[in-house]
Short mmCIF file of N, CA and C in Angstrom, two decimals:
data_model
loop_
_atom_site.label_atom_id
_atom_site.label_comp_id
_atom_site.label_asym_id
_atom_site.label_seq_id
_atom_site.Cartn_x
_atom_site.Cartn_y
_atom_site.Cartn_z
N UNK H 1 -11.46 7.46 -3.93
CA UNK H 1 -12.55 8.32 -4.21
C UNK H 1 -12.13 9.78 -4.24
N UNK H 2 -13.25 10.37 -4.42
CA UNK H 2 -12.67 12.18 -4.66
C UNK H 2 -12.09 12.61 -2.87
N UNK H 3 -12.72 12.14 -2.27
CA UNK H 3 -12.34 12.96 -0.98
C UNK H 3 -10.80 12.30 -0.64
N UNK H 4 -10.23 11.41 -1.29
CA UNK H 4 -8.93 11.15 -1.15
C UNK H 4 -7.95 11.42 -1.75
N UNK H 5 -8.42 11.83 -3.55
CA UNK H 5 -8.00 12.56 -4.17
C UNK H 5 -6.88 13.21 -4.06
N UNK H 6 -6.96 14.62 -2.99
CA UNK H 6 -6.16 15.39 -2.54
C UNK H 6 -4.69 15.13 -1.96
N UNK H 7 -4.95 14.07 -1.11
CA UNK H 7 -4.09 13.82 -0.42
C UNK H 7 -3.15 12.53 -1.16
N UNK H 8 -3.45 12.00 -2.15
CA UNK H 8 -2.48 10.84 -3.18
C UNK H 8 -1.12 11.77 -3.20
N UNK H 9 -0.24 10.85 -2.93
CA UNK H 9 1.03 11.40 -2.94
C UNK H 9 1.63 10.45 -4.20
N UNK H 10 1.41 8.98 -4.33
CA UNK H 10 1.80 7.96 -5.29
C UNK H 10 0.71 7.33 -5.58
N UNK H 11 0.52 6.56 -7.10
CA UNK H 11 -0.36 5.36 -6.73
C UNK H 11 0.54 4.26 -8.01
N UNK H 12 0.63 3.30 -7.70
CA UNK H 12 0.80 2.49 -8.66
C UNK H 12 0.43 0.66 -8.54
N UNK H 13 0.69 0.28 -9.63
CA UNK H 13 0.30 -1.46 -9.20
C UNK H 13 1.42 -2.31 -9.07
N UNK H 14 1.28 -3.44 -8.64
CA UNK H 14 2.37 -4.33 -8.65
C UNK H 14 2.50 -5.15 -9.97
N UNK H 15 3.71 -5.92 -9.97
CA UNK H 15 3.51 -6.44 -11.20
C UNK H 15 3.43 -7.86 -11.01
N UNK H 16 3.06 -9.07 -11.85
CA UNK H 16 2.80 -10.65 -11.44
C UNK H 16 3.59 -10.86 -10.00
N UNK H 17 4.60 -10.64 -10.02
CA UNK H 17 5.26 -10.95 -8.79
C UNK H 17 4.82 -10.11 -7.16
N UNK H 18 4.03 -9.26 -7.32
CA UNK H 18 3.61 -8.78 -6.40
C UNK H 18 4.34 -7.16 -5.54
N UNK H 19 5.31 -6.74 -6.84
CA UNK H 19 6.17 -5.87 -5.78
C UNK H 19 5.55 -4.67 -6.78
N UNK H 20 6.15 -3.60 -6.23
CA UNK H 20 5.86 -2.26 -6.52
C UNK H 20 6.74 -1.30 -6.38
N UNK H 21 7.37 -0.06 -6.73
CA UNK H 21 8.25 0.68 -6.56
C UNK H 21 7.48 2.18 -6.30
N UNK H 22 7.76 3.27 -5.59
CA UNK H 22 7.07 3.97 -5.31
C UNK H 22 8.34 4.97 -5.57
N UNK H 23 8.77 5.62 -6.54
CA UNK H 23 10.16 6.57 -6.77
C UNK H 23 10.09 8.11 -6.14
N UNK H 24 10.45 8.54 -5.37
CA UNK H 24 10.78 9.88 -4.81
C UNK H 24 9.46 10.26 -4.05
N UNK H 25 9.37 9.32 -3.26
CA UNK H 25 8.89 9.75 -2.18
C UNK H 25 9.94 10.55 -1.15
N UNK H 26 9.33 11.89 -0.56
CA UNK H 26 9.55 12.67 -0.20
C UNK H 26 9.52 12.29 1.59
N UNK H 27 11.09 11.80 2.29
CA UNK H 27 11.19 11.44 3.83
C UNK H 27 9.52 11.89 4.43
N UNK H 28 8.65 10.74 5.61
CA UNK H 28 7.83 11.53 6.03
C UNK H 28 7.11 10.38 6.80
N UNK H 29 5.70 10.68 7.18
CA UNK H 29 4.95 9.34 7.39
C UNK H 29 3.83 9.53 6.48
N UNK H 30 3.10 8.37 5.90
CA UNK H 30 2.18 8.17 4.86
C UNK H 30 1.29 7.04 5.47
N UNK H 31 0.11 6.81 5.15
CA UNK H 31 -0.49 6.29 4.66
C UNK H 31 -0.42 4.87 3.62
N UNK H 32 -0.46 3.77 4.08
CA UNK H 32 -0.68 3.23 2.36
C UNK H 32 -1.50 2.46 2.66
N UNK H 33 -2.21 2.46 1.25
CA UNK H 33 -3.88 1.91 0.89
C UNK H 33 -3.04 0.59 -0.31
N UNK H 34 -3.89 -0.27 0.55
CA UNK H 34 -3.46 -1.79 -0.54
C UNK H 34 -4.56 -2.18 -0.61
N UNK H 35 -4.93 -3.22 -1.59
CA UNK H 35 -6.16 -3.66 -1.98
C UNK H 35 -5.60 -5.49 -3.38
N UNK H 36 -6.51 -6.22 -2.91
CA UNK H 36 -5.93 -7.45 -3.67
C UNK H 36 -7.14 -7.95 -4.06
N UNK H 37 -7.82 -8.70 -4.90
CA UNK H 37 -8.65 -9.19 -5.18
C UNK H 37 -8.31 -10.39 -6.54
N UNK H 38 -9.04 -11.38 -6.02
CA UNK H 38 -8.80 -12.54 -6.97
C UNK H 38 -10.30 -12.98 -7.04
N UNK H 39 -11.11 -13.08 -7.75
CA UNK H 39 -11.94 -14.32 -7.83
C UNK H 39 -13.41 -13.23 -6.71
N UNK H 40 -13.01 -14.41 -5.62
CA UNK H 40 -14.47 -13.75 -4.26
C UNK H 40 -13.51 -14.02 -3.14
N UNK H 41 -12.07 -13.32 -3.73
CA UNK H 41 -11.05 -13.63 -2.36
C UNK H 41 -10.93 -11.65 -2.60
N UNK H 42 -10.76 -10.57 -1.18
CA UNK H 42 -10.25 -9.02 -1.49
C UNK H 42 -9.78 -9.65 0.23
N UNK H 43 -8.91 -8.79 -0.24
CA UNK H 43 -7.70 -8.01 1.15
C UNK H 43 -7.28 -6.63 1.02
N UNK H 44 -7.74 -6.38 1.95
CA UNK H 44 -7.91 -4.62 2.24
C UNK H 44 -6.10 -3.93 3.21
N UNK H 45 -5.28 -3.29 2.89
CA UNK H 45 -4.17 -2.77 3.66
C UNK H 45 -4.25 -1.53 3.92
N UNK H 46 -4.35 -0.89 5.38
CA UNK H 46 -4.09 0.58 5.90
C UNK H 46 -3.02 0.51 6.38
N UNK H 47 -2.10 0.72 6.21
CA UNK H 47 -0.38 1.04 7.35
C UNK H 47 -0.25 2.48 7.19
N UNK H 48 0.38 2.61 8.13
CA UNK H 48 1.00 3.67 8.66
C UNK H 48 2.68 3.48 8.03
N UNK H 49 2.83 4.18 7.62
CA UNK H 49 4.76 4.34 7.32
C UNK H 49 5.36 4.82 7.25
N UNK H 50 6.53 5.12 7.95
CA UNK H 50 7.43 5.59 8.42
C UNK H 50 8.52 5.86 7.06
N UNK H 51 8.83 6.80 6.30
CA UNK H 51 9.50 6.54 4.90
C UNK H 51 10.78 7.53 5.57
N UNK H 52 11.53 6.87 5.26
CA UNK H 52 13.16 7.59 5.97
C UNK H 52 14.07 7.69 4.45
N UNK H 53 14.84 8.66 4.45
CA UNK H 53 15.88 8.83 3.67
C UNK H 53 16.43 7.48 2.98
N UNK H 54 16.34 7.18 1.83
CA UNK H 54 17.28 5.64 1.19
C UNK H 54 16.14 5.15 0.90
N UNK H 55 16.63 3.62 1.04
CA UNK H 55 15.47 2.63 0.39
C UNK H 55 14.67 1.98 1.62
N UNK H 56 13.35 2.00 0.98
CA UNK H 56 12.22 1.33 2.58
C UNK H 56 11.38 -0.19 1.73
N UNK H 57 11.44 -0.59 2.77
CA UNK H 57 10.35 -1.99 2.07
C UNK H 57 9.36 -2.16 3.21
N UNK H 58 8.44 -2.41 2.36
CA UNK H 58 6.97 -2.84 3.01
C UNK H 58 6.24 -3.97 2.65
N UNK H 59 6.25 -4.95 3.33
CA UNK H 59 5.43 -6.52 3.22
C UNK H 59 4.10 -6.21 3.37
N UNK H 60 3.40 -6.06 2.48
CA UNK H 60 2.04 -6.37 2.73
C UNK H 60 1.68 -8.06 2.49
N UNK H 61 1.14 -8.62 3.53
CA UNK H 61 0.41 -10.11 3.70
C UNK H 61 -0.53 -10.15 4.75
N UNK H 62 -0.55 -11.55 4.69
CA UNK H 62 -1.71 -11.70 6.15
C UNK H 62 -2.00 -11.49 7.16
N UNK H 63 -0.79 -11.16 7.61
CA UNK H 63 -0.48 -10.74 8.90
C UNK H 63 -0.52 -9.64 9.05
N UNK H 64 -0.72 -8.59 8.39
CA UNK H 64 -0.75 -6.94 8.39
C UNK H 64 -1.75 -6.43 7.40
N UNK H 65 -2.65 -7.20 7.09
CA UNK H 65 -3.72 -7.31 6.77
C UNK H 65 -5.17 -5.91 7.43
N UNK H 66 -5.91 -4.93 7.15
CA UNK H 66 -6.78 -4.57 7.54
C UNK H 66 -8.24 -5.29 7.75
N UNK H 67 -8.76 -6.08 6.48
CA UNK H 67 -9.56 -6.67 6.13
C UNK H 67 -9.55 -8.09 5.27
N UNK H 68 -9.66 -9.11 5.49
CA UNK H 68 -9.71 -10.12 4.20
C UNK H 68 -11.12 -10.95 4.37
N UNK H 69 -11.67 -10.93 3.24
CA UNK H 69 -12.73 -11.35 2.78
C UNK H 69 -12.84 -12.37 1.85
#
């Protein structure tokens, strides 16, 4: 929404396989907003992340889940 607007540092989608690349992110901690929806299945993701110098990976699933509906 607009009040989040401001603060988007990246946004992008995954592709069939489910991954995503997020390029030059700037070392720091962030935020990330995930969101999945199939059908009358949504899963909602808030993490916190820790982004360090090099390459970082982040599993979003069930288990780190905010919301699933």
């Amino acid at each position: 929404g607009k009040a989040l607007s401001p603060h988007v540092v990246k946004q992008v989608s995954t592709g069939f396989d489910g991954k995503a690349v997020f390029d030059s992110v700037k070392p720091g901690t962030y935020h990330l907003f995930g969101v999945w929806s199939a059908g009358r299945n949504d899963v909602l993701w808030i993490l916190k992340v820790d982004v360090k110098a090099g390459t970082n990976t982040v599993k979003l699933d069930q288990n780190n889940a905010a919301l699933s509906l």
